[in-house]
PDB file of C-alpha atoms in Angstrom:
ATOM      1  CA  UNK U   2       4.398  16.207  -4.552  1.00  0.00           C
ATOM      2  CA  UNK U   3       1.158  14.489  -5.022  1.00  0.00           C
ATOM      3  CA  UNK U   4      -2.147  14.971  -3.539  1.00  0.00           C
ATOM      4  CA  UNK U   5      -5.213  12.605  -3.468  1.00  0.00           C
ATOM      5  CA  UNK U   6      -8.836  14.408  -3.361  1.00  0.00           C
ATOM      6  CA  UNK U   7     -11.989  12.596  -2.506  1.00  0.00           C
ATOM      7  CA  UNK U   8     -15.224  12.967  -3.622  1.00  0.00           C
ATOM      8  CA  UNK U   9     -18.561  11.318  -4.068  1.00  0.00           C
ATOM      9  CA  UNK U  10     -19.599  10.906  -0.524  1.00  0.00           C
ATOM     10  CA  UNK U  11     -22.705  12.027   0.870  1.00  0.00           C
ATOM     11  CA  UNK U  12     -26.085  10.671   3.307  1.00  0.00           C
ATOM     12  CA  UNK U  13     -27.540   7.346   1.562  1.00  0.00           C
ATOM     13  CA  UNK U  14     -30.216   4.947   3.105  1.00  0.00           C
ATOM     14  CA  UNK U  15     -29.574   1.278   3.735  1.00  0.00           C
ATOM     15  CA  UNK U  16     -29.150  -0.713   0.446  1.00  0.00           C
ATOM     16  CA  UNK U  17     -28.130   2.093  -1.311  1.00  0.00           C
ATOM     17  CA  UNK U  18     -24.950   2.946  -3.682  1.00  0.00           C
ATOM     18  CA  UNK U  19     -22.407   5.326  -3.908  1.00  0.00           C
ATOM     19  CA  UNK U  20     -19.452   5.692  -5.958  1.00  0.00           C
ATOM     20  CA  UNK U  21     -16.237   7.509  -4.294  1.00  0.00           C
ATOM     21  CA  UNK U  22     -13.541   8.954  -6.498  1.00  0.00           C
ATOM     22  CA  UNK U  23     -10.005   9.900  -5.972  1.00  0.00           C
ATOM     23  CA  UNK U  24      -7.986  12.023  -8.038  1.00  0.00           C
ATOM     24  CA  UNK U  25      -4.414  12.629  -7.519  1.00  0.00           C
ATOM     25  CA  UNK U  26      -2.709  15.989  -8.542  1.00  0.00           C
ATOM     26  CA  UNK U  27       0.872  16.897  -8.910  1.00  0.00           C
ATOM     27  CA  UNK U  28       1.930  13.300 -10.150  1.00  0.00           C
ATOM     28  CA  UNK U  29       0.795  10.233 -12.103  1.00  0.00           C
ATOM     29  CA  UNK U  30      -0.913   7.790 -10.037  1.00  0.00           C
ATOM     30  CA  UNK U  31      -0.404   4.992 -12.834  1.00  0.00           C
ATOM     31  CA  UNK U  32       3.282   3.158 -11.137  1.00  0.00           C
ATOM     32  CA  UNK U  33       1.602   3.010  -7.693  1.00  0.00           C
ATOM     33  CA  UNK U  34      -1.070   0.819  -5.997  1.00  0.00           C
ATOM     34  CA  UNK U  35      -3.696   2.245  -4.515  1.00  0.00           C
ATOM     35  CA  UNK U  36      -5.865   2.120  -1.492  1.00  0.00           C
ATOM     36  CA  UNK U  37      -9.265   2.539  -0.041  1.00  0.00           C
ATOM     37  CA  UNK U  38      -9.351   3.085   4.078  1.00  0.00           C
ATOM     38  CA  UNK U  39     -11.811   4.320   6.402  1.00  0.00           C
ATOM     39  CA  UNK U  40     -12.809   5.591  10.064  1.00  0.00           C
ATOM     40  CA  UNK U  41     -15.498   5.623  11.880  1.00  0.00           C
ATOM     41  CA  UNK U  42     -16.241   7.775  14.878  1.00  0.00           C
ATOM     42  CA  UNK U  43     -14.374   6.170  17.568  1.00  0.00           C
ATOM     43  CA  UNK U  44     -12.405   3.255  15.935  1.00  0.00           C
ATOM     44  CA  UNK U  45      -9.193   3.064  14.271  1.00  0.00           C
ATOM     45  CA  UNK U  46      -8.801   3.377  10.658  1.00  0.00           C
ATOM     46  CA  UNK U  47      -9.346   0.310   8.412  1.00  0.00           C
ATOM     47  CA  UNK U  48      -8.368  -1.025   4.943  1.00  0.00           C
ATOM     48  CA  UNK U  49     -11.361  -1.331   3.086  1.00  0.00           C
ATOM     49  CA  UNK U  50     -10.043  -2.413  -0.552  1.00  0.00           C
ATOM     50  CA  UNK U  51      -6.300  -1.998  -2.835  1.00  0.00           C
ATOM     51  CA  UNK U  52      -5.460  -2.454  -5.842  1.00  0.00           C
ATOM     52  CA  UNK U  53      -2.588  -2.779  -8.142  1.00  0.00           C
ATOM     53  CA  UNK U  54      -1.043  -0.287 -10.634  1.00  0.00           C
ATOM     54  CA  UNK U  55      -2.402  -1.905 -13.758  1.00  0.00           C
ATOM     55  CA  UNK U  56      -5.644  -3.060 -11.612  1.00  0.00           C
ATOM     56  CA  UNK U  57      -4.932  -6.723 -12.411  1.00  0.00           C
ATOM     57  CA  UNK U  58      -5.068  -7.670  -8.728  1.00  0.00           C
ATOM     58  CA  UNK U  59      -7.543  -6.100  -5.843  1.00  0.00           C
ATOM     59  CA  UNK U  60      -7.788  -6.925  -2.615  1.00  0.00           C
ATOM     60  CA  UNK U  61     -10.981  -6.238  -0.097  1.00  0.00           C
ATOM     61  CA  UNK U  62     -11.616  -6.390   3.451  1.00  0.00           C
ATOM     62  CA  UNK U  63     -13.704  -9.336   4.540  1.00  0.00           C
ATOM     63  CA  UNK U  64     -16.573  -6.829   5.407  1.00  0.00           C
ATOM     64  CA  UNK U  65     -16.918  -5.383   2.215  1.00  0.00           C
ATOM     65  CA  UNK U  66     -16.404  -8.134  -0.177  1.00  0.00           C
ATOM     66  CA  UNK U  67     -19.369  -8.215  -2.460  1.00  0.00           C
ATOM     67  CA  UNK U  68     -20.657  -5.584  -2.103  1.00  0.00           C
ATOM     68  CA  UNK U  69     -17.803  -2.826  -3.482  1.00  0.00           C
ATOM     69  CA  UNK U  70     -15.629  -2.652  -5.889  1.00  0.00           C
ATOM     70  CA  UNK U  71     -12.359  -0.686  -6.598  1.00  0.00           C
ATOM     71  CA  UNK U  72     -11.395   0.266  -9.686  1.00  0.00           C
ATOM     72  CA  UNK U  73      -8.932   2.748 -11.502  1.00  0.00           C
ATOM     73  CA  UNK U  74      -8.817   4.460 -14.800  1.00  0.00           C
ATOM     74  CA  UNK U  75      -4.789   5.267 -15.115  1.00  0.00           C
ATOM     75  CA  UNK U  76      -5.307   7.871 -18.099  1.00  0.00           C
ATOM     76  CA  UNK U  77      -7.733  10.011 -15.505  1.00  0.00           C
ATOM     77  CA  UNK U  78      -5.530   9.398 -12.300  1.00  0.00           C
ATOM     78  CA  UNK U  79      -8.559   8.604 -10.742  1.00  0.00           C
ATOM     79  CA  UNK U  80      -9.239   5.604  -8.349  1.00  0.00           C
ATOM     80  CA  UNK U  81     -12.553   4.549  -7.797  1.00  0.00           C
ATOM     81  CA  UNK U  82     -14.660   2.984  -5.110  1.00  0.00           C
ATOM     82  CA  UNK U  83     -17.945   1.396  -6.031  1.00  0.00           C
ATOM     83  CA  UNK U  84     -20.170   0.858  -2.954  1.00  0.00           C
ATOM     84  CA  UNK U  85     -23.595  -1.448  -3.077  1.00  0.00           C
ATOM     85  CA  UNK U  86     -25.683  -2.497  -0.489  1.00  0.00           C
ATOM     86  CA  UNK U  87     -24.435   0.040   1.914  1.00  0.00           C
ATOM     87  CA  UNK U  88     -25.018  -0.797   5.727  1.00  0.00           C
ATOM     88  CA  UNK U  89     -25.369   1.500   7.923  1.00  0.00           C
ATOM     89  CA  UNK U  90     -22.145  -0.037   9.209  1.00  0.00           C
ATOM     90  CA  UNK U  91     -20.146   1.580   6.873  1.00  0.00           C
ATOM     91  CA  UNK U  92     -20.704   5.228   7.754  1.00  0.00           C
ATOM     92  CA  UNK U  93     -17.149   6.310   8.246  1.00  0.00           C
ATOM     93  CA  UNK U  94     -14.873   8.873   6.912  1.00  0.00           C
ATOM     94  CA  UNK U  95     -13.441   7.404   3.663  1.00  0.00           C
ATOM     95  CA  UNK U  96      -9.912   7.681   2.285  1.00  0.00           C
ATOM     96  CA  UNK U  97      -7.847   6.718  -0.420  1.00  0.00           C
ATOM     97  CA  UNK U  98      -3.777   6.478  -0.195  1.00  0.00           C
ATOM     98  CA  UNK U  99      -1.426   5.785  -2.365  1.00  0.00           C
ATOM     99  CA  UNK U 100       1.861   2.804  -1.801  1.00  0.00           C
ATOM    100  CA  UNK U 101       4.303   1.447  -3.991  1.00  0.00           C
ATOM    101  CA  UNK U 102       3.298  -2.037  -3.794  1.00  0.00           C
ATOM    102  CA  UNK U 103       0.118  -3.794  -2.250  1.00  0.00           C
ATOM    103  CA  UNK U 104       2.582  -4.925   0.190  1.00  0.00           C
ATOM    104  CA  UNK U 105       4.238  -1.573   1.141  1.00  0.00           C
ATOM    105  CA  UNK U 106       2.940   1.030   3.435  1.00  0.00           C
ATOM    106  CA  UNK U 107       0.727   3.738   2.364  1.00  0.00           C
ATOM    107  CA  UNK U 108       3.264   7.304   2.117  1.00  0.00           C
ATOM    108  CA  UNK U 109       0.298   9.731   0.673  1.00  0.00           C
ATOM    109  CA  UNK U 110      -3.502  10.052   2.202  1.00  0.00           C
ATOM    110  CA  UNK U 111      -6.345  12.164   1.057  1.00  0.00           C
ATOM    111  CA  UNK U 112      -8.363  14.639   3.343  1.00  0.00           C
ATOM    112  CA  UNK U 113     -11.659  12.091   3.097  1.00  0.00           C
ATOM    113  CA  UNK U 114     -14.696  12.355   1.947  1.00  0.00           C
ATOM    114  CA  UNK U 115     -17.799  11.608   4.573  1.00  0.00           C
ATOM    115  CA  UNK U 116     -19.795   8.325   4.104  1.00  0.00           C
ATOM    116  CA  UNK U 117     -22.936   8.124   6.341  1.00  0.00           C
ATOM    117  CA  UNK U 118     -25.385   5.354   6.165  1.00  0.00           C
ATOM    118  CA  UNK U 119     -28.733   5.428   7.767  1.00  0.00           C
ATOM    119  CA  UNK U 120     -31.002   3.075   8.550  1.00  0.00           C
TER     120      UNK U 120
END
């Protein structure tokens, strides 16, 4: 059975940068697709940013676009989540999943890592 682990969040001011990090465990990561959610006190979990199993295609959420990036690095079974010009908007709980297909559902979550953005 796989598990996902987070890292890489922390406090940052407005503007700033952070770089989140997934690692799975337990089984490759490099046949699936692989996403980036998050939740913010109060609101329902959103997609953030996916991306395929060779990383040819990505896909972002309107609110992010531009400002991150996801990448993966298949031989690490790591996923990555590069995050510029953080607003303080974006403070959430981050987490990353893991689906077949960027069109299936999402069968495997992470515990999160904490994102907080101040102002």
């Amino acid at each position: 059975q796989v598990q996902l682990v987070e890292s890489g969040g922390g406090l940052v001011q407005a503007g700033g940068s952070l770089r989140l990090s997934c690692v799975a465990s337990g089984r490759t990561l490099s046949s699936y697709a692989m996403g980036w959610f998050r939740q913010a006190p109060g609101k329902e979990r959103e997609f953030v940013a996916a991306i395929s199993w060779s990383g040819g295609v990505t896909r972002y959420a309107d609110s992010v676009k531009g400002r991150f990036t996801i990448s993966r690095d298949n031989a690490k079974n790591t996923v990555y989540l590069q995050m510029n010009s953080l607003k303080p908007e974006d403070t959430a709980v981050y987490y990353c999943a893991r689906s077949l297909t960027l069109s299936s559902s999402y069968g495997y979550w992470g515990q999160g890592t904490q994102v907080t953005v101040s102002s």
